[in-house]
Tab-separated table of C-alpha atoms in Angstrom:
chain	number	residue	atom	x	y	z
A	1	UNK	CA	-7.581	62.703	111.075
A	2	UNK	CA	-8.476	66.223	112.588
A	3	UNK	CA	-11.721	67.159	114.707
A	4	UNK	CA	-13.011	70.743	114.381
A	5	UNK	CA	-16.492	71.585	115.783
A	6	UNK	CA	-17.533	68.299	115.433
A	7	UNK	CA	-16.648	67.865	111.789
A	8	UNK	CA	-14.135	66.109	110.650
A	9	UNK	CA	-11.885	66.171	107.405
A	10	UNK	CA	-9.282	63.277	107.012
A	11	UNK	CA	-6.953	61.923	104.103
A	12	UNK	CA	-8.607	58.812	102.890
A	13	UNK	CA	-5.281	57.739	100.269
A	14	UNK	CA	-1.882	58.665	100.407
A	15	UNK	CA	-1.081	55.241	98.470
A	16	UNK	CA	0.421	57.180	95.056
A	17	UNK	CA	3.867	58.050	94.322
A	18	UNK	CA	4.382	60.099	91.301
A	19	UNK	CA	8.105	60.268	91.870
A	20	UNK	CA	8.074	63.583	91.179
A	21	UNK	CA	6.050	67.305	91.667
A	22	UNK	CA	4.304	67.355	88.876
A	23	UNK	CA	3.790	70.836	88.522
A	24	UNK	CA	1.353	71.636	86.205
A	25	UNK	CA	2.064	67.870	84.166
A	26	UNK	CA	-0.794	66.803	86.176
A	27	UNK	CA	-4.751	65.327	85.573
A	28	UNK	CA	-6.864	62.795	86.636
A	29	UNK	CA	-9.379	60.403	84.149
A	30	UNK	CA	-11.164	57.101	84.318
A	31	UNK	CA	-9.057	55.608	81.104
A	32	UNK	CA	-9.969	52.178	82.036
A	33	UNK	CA	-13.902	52.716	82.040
A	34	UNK	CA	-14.490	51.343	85.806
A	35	UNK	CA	-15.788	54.555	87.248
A	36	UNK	CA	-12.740	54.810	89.031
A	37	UNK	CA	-10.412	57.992	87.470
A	38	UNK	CA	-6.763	56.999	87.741
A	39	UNK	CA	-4.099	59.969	88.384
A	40	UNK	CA	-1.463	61.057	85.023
A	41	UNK	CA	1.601	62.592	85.607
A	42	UNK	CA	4.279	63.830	83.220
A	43	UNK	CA	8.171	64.515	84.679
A	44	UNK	CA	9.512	67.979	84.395
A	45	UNK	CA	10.948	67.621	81.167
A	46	UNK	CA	7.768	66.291	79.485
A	47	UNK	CA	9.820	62.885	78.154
A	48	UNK	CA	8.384	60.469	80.768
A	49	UNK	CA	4.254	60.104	81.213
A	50	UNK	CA	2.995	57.969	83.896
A	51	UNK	CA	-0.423	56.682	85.124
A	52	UNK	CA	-1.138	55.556	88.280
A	53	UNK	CA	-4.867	53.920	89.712
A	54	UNK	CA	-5.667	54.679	93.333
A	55	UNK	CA	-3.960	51.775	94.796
A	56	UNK	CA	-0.707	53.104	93.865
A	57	UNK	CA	-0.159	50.765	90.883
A	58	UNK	CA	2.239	52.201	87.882
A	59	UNK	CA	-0.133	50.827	85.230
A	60	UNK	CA	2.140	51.981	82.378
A	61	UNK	CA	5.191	54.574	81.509
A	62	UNK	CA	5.807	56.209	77.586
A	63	UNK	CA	8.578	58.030	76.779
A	64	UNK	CA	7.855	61.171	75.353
A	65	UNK	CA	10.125	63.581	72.544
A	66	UNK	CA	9.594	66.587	74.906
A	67	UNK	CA	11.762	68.976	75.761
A	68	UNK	CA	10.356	71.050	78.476
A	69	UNK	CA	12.343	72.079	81.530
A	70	UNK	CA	9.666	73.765	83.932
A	71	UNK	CA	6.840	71.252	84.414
A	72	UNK	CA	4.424	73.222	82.406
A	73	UNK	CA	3.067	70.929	79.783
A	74	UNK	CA	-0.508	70.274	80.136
A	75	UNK	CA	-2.236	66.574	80.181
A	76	UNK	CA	-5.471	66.269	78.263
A	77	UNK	CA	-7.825	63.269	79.939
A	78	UNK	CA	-11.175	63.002	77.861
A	79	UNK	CA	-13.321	60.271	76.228
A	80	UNK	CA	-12.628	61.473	73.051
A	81	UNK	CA	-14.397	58.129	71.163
A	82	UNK	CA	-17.217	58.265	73.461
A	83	UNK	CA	-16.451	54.019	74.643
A	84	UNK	CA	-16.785	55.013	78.328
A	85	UNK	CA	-13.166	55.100	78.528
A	86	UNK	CA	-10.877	58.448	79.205
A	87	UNK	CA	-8.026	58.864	76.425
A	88	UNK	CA	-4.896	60.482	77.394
A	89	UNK	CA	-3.997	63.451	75.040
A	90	UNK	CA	-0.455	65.108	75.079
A	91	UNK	CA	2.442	66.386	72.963
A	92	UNK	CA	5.008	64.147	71.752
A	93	UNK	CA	7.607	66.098	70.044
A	94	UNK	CA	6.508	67.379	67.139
A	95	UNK	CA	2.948	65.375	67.573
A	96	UNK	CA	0.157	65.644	69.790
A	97	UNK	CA	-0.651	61.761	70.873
A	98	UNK	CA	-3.685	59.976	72.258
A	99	UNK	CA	-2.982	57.024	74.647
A	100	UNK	CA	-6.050	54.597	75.586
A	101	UNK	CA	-5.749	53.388	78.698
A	102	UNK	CA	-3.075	50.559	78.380
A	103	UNK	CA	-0.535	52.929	76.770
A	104	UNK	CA	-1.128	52.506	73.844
A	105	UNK	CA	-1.084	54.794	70.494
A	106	UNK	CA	-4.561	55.474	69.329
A	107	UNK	CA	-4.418	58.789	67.629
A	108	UNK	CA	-1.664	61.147	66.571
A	109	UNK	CA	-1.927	64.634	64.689
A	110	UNK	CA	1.189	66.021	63.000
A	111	UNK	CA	1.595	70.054	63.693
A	112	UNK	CA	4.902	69.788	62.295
A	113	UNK	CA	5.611	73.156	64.611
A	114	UNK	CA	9.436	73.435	64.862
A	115	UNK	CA	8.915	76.351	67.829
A	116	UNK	CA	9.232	76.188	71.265
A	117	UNK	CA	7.686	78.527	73.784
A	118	UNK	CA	10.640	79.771	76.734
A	119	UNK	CA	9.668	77.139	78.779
A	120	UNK	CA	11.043	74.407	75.602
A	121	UNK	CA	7.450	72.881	74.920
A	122	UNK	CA	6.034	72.940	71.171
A	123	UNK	CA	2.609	72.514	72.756
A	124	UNK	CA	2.305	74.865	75.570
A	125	UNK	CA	-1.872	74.368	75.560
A	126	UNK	CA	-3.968	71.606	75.244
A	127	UNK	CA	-7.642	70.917	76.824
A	128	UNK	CA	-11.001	69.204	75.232
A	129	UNK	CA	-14.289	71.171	74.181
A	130	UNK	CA	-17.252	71.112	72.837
A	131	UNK	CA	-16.179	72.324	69.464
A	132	UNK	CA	-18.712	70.799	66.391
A	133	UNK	CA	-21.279	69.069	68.384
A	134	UNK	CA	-22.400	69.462	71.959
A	135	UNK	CA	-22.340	65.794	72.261
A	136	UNK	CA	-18.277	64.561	71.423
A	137	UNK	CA	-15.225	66.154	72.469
A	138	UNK	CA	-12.891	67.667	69.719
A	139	UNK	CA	-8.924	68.707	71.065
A	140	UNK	CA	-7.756	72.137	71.239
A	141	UNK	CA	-4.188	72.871	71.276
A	142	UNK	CA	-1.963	76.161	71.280
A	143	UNK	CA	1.015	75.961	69.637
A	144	UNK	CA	4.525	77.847	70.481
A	145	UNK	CA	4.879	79.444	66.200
A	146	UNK	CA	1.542	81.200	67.602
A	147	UNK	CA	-0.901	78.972	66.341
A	148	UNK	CA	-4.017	77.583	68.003
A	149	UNK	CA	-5.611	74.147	65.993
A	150	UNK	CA	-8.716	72.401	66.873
A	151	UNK	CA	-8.800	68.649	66.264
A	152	UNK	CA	-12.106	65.975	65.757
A	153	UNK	CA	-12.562	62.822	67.434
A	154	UNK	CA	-10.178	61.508	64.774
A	155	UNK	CA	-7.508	64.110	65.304
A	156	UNK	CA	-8.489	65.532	61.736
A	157	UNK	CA	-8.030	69.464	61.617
A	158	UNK	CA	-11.216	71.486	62.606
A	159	UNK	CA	-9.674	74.621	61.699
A	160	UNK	CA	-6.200	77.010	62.520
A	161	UNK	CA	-5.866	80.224	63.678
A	162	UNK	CA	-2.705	81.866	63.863
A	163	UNK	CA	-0.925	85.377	64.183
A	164	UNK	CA	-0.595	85.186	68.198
A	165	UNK	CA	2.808	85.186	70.286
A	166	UNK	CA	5.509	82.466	70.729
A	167	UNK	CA	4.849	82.112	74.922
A	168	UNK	CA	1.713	81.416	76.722
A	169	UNK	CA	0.132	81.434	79.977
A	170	UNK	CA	0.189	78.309	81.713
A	171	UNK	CA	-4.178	77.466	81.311
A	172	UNK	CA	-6.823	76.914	78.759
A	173	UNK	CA	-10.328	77.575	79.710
A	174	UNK	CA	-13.506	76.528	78.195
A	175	UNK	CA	-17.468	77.473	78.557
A	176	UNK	CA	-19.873	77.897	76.585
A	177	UNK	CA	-20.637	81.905	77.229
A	178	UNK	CA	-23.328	81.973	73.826
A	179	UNK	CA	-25.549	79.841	74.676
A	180	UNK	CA	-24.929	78.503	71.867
A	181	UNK	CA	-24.017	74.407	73.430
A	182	UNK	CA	-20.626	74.868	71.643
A	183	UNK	CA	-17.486	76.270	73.979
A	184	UNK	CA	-15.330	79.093	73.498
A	185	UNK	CA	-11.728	79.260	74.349
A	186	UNK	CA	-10.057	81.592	76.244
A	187	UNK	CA	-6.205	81.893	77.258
A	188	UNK	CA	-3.460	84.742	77.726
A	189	UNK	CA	0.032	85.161	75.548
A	190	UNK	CA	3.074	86.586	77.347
A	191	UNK	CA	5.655	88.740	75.631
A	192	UNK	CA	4.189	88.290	72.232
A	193	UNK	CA	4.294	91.552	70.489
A	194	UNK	CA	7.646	92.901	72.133
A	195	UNK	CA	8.093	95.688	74.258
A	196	UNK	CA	6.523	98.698	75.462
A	197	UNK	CA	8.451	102.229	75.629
A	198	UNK	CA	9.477	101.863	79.199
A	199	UNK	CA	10.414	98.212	78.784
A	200	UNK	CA	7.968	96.028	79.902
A	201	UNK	CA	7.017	93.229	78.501
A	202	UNK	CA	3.164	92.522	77.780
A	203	UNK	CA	0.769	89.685	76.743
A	204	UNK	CA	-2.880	89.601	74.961
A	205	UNK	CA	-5.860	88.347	76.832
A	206	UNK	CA	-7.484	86.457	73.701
A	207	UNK	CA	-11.047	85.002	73.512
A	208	UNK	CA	-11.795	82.722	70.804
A	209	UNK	CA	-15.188	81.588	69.054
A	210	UNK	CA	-15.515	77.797	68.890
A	211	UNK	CA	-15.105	78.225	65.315
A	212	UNK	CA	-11.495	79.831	65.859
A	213	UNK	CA	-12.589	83.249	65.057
A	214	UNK	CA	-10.916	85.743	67.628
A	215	UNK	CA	-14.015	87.542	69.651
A	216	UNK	CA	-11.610	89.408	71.564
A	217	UNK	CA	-7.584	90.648	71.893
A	218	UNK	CA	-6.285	92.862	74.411
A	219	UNK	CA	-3.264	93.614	76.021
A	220	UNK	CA	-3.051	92.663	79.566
A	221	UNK	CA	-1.067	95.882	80.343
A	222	UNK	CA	-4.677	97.611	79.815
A	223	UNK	CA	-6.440	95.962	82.733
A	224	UNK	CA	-3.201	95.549	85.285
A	225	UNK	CA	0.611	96.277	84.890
A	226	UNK	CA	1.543	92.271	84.308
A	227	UNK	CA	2.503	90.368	81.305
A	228	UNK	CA	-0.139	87.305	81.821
A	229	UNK	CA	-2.631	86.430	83.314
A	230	UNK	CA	-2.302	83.337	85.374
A	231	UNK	CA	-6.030	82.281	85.996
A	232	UNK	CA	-9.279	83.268	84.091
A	233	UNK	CA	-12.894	82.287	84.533
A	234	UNK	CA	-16.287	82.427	82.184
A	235	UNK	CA	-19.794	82.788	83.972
A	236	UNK	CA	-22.876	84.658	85.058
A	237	UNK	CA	-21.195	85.904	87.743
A	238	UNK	CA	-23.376	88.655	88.008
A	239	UNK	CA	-26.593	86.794	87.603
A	240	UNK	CA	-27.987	89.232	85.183
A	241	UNK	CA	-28.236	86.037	82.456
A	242	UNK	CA	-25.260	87.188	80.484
A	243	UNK	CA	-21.399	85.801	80.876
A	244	UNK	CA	-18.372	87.927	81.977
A	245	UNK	CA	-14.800	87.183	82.417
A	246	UNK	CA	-13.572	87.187	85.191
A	247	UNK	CA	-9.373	87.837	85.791
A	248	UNK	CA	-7.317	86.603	88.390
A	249	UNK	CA	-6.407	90.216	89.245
A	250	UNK	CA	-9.558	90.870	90.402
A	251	UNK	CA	-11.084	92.867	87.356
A	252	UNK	CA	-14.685	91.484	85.862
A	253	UNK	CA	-14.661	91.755	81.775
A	254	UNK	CA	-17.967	91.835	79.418
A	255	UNK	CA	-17.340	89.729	76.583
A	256	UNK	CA	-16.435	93.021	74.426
A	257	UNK	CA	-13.171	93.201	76.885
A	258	UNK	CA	-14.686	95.908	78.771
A	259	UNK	CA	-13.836	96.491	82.768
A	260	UNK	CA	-17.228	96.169	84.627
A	261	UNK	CA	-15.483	96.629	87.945
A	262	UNK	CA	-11.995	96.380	89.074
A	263	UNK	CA	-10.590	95.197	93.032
A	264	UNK	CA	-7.201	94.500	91.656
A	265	UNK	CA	-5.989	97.282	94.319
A	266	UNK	CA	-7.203	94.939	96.553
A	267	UNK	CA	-4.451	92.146	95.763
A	268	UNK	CA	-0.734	92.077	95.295
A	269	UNK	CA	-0.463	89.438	91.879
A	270	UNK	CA	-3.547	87.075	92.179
A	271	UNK	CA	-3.535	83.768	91.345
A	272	UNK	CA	-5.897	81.141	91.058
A	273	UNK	CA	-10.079	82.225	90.873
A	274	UNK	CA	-12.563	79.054	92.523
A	275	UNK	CA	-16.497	80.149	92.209
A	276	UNK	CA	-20.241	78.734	92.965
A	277	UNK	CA	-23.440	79.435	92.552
A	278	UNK	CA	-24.129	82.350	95.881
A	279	UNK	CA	-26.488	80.088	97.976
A	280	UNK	CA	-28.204	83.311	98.785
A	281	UNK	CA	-29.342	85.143	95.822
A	282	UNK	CA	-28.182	85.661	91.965
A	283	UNK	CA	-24.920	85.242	90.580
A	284	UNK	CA	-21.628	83.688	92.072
A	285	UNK	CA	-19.407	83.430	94.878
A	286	UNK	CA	-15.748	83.724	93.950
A	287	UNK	CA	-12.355	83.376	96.077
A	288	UNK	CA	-9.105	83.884	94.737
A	289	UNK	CA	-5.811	82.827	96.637
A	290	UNK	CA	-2.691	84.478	95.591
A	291	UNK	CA	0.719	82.976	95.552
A	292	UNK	CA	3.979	84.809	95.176
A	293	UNK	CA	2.319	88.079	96.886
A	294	UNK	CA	3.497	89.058	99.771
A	295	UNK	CA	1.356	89.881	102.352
A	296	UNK	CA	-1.047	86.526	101.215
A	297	UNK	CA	-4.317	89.123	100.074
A	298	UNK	CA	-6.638	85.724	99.221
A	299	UNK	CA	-10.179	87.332	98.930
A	300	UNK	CA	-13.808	86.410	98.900
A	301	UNK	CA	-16.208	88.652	97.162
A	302	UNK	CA	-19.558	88.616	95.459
A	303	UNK	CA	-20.064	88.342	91.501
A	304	UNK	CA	-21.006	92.185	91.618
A	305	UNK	CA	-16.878	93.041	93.284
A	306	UNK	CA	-18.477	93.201	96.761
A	307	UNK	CA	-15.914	91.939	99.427
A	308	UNK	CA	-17.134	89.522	101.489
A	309	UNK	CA	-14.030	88.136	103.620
A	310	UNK	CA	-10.317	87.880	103.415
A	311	UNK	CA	-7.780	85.275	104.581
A	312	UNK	CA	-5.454	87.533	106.797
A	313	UNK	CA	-6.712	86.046	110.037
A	314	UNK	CA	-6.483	82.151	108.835
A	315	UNK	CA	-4.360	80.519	111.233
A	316	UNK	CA	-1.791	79.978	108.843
A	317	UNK	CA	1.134	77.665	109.537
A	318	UNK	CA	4.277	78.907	110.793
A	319	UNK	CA	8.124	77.747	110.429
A	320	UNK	CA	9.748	78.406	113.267
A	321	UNK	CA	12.517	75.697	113.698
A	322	UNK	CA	15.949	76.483	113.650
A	323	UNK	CA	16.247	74.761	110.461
A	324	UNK	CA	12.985	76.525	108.661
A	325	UNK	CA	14.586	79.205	110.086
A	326	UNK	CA	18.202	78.936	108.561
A	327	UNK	CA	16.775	77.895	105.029
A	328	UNK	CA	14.255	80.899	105.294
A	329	UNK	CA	11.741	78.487	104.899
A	330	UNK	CA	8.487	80.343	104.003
A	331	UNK	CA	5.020	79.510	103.501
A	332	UNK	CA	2.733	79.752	100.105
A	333	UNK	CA	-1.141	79.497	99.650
A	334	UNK	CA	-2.060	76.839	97.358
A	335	UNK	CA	-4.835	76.874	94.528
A	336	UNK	CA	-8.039	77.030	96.144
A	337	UNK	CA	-11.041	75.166	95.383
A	338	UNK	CA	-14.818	75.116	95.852
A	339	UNK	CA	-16.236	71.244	96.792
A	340	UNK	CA	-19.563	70.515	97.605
A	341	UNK	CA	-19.363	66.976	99.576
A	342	UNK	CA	-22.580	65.783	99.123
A	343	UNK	CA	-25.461	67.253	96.757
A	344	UNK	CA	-27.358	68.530	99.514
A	345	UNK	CA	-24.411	70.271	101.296
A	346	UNK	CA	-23.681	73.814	100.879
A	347	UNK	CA	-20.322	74.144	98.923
A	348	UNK	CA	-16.992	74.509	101.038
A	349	UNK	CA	-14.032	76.555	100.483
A	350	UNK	CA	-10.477	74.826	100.596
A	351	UNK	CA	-7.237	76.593	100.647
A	352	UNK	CA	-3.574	74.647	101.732
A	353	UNK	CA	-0.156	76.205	101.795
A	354	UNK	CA	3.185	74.880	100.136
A	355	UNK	CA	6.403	75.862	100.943
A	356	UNK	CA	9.385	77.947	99.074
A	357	UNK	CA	12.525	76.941	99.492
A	358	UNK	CA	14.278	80.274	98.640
A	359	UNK	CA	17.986	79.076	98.785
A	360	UNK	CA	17.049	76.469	96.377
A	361	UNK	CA	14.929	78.434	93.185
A	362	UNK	CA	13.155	75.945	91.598
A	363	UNK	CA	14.977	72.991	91.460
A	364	UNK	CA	15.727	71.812	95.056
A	365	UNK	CA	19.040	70.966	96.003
A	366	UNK	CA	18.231	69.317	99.649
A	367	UNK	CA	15.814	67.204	101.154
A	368	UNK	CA	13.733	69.230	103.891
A	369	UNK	CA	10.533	68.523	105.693
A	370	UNK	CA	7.715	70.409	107.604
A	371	UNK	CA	4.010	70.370	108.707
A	372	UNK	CA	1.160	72.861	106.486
A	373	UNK	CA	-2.474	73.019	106.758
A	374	UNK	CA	-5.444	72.396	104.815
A	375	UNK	CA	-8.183	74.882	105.197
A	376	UNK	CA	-11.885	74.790	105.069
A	377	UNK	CA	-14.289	77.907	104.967
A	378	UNK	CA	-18.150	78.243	104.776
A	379	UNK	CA	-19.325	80.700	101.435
A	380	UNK	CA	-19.160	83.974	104.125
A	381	UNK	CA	-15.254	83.354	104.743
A	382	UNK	CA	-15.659	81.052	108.241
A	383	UNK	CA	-13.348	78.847	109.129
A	384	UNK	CA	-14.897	75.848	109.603
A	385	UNK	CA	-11.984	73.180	110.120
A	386	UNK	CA	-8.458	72.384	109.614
A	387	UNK	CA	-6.106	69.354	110.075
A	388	UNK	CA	-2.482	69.311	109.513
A	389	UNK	CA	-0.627	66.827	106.766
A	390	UNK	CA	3.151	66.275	106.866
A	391	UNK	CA	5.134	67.486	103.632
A	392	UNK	CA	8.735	67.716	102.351
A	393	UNK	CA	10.457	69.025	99.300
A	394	UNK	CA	12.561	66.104	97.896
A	395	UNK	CA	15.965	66.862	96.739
A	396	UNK	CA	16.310	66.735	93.122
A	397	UNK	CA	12.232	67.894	92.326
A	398	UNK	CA	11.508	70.904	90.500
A	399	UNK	CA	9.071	73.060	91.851
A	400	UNK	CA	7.445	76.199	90.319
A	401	UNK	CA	4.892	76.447	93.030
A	402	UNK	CA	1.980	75.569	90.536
A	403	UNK	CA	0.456	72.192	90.624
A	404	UNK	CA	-2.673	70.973	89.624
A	405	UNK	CA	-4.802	69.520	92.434
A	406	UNK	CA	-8.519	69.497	91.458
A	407	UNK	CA	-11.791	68.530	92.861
A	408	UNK	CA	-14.026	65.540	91.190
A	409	UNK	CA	-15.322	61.879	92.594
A	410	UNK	CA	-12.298	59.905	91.887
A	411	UNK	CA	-13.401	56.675	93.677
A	412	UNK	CA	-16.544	56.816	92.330
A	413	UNK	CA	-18.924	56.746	95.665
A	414	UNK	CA	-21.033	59.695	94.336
A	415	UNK	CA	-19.307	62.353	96.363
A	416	UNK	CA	-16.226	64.586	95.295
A	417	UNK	CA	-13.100	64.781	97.216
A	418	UNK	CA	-9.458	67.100	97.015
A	419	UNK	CA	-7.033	65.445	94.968
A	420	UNK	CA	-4.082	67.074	96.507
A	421	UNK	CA	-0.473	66.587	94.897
A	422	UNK	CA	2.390	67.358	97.756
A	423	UNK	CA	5.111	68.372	97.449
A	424	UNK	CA	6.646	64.883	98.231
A	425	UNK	CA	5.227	63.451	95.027
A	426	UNK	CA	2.041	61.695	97.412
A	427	UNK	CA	-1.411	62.429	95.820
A	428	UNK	CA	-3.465	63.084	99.436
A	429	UNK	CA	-7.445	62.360	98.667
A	430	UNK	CA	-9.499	64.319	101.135
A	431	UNK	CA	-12.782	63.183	102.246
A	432	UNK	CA	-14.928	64.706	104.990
A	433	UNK	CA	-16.948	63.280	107.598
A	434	UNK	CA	-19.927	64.676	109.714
């Protein structure tokens, strides 16, 4: 527990072991209908899925037919026969599954999809929308032949659209940007129509209708010289009572696929994109952290591109023991979040780190331990507290540096709190205190 003008921001759990880093093979959901949301975890390779409640309790393991190797495949949670009860939605070979909350087999659509995207999963997407009624969740899925299938309740086939590339960024996203109550779908290939004359290797941004009709397809290479995006997000942010998409490069879309305004100069990759409502006027707030660049550009800026702050004078943590040292131990921001602790509260900012481990890639090959930060700033880019957690990479765990911690009430109190995977497999649940 850390003090920082007078507020104070502690870990109230630490109690769950995933065993692993879950990477992106992460998601929370209330499968057993208390109004608690228990924490679901699948192993790098996709073959072993695990759920855990928030005392730590295994409550049940299923071996999966996966054969993924970089912790990418997604975990669908969603109460997809409206019983008050989370179902548990992932691939299983050449299957996508539904587990209730005691393990066992509700639900099971056959794809029969003998591809594999570069990372080895058949399934590389999955989520839940609102995709024939505003008022049940249907499944939609992306599928490594190039495929993307929406499912009902019952896992019977909505519709298919196909013609798009074999890889796949590693998100789905969802909203309803019609007005229409039903959601659109929007997600980014990589690689999937070859290569361009100098070489490089581009994706398609693709927006689909909830009715699988494609709305939009464009190639990443021209908004920013990448082959993906990593992070996208569908609002007002503008507050002029239409949607835009907004990239994790920093460049602000209409829903024709044209650039509105473009800071990408103003970051080295981009990352991860959190936003709210601006307290102060029309439109959104919006912060983006950004892992793998450099020189750390995380940015704060209005929904009209206006920069508002940046994170270059955080007091980032620093590893400065012989050992760090040696192992060129270096630190990496984490996905950032917006949480508002109590209705009434204006929303915070939070931003961690992780460590790389250069000497051991992805997959580490020795145990080695340090102290980060978590980070908390006001909507103008303040820094209004901090408090350190111990971490360590665990010899043996993967890491791609992309996990999904999230935001939500887990314990079910009526206030949300940071679900935080480490890198030690421990979920940390953040709470704050006035």
């Amino acid at each position: 527990m850390a003090i920082f003008e007078k507020i104070v921001y502690y870990i109230a759990n630490e109690k769950i072991d995933l065993k692993c880093y879950p990477n992106y093979s992460f998601e929370i959901g209330d499968i057993d209908g208390d109004g608690r949301k228990e924490l679901i975890s699948l192993n790098q390779s996709a073959t072993l899925l695990s759920a855990f409640n928030l005392d730590g309790e295994l409550l049940f393991e299923k071996n999966l037919d996966n054969t993924g190797n970089w912790g990418t495949t997604l975990i669908c949670a969603a109460d997809i026969d409206s019983d008050g009860r989370d179902e548990i939605i992932v691939p299983n070979g050449d299957s996508i599954v539904a587990f209730d909350g005691k393990g066992n087999k509700i639900r099971e659509y056959k794809h029969h999809s003998s591809g594999k995207d570069g990372y080895g999963v058949s399934v590389p997407l999955i989520g839940a929308a609102k995709i024939k009624s505003p008022d049940e969740w249907s499944i939609v899925a992306v599928l490594a032949e190039g495929e993307a299938v929406a499912l009902d309740r019952a896992f019977n086939e909505i519709w298919k659209t196909g013609g798009m590339g074999h890889d796949f960024g590693h998100e789905i996203f969802f909203a309803d940007i019609d007005g229409d109550g039903l959601d659109e779908i929007c997600f980014s290939t990589i690689g999937c129509a070859g290569q361009t004359a100098d070489g490089w290797n581009f994706g398609e941004l693709i927006l689909l209708d909830h009715d699988g009709s494609i709305l939009l397809r464009k190639r990443v290479d021209d908004y920013v010289r990448d082959n993906h995006f990593d992070d996208t997000a569908m609002a007002d942010f503008m507050g002029n009572g239409t949607s835009q998409i907004l990239l994790e490069k920093g460049v602000l879309l209409d829903l024709n696929g044209n650039v509105i305004w473009d800071i990408s100069d103003k970051f080295d990759h981009g990352q991860w994109i959190a936003h709210t409502p601006d307290p102060n006027g029309k439109g959104r707030i919006v912060f983006i952290s950004e892992l793998w660049g450099a020189k750390k550009r995380g940015l704060l800026f209005s929904g009209n591109g206006e920069v508002i702050n940046d994170f270059k004078d955080l007091p980032w943590v620093v590893f400065d023991s012989e050992e760090h040292k040696n192992l060129d131990l270096t630190p990496l921001p984490s996905r950032a979040h917006i949480i508002q602790w109590t209705p009434e509260s204006e929303p915070e900012i939070f931003l961690s780190q992780q460590s790389l481990l250069p000497s051991s890639s992805h997959l580490c090959y020795q145990t080695v331990s340090f102290q980060l930060k978590a980070l908390f700033m006001d909507l103008r880019g303040g820094l209004l507290g901090e408090f350190p957690f111990n971490d360590s990479q665990i010899k043996g765990y993967f890491y791609n540096g992309e996990v999904h911690s999230k935001v939500a009430d887990i314990d079910g109190d009526g206030h949300q709190e940071i679900i935080f995977p480490k890198q030690d497999g421990h979920v940390m649940i953040i709470k704050k205190k006035a």
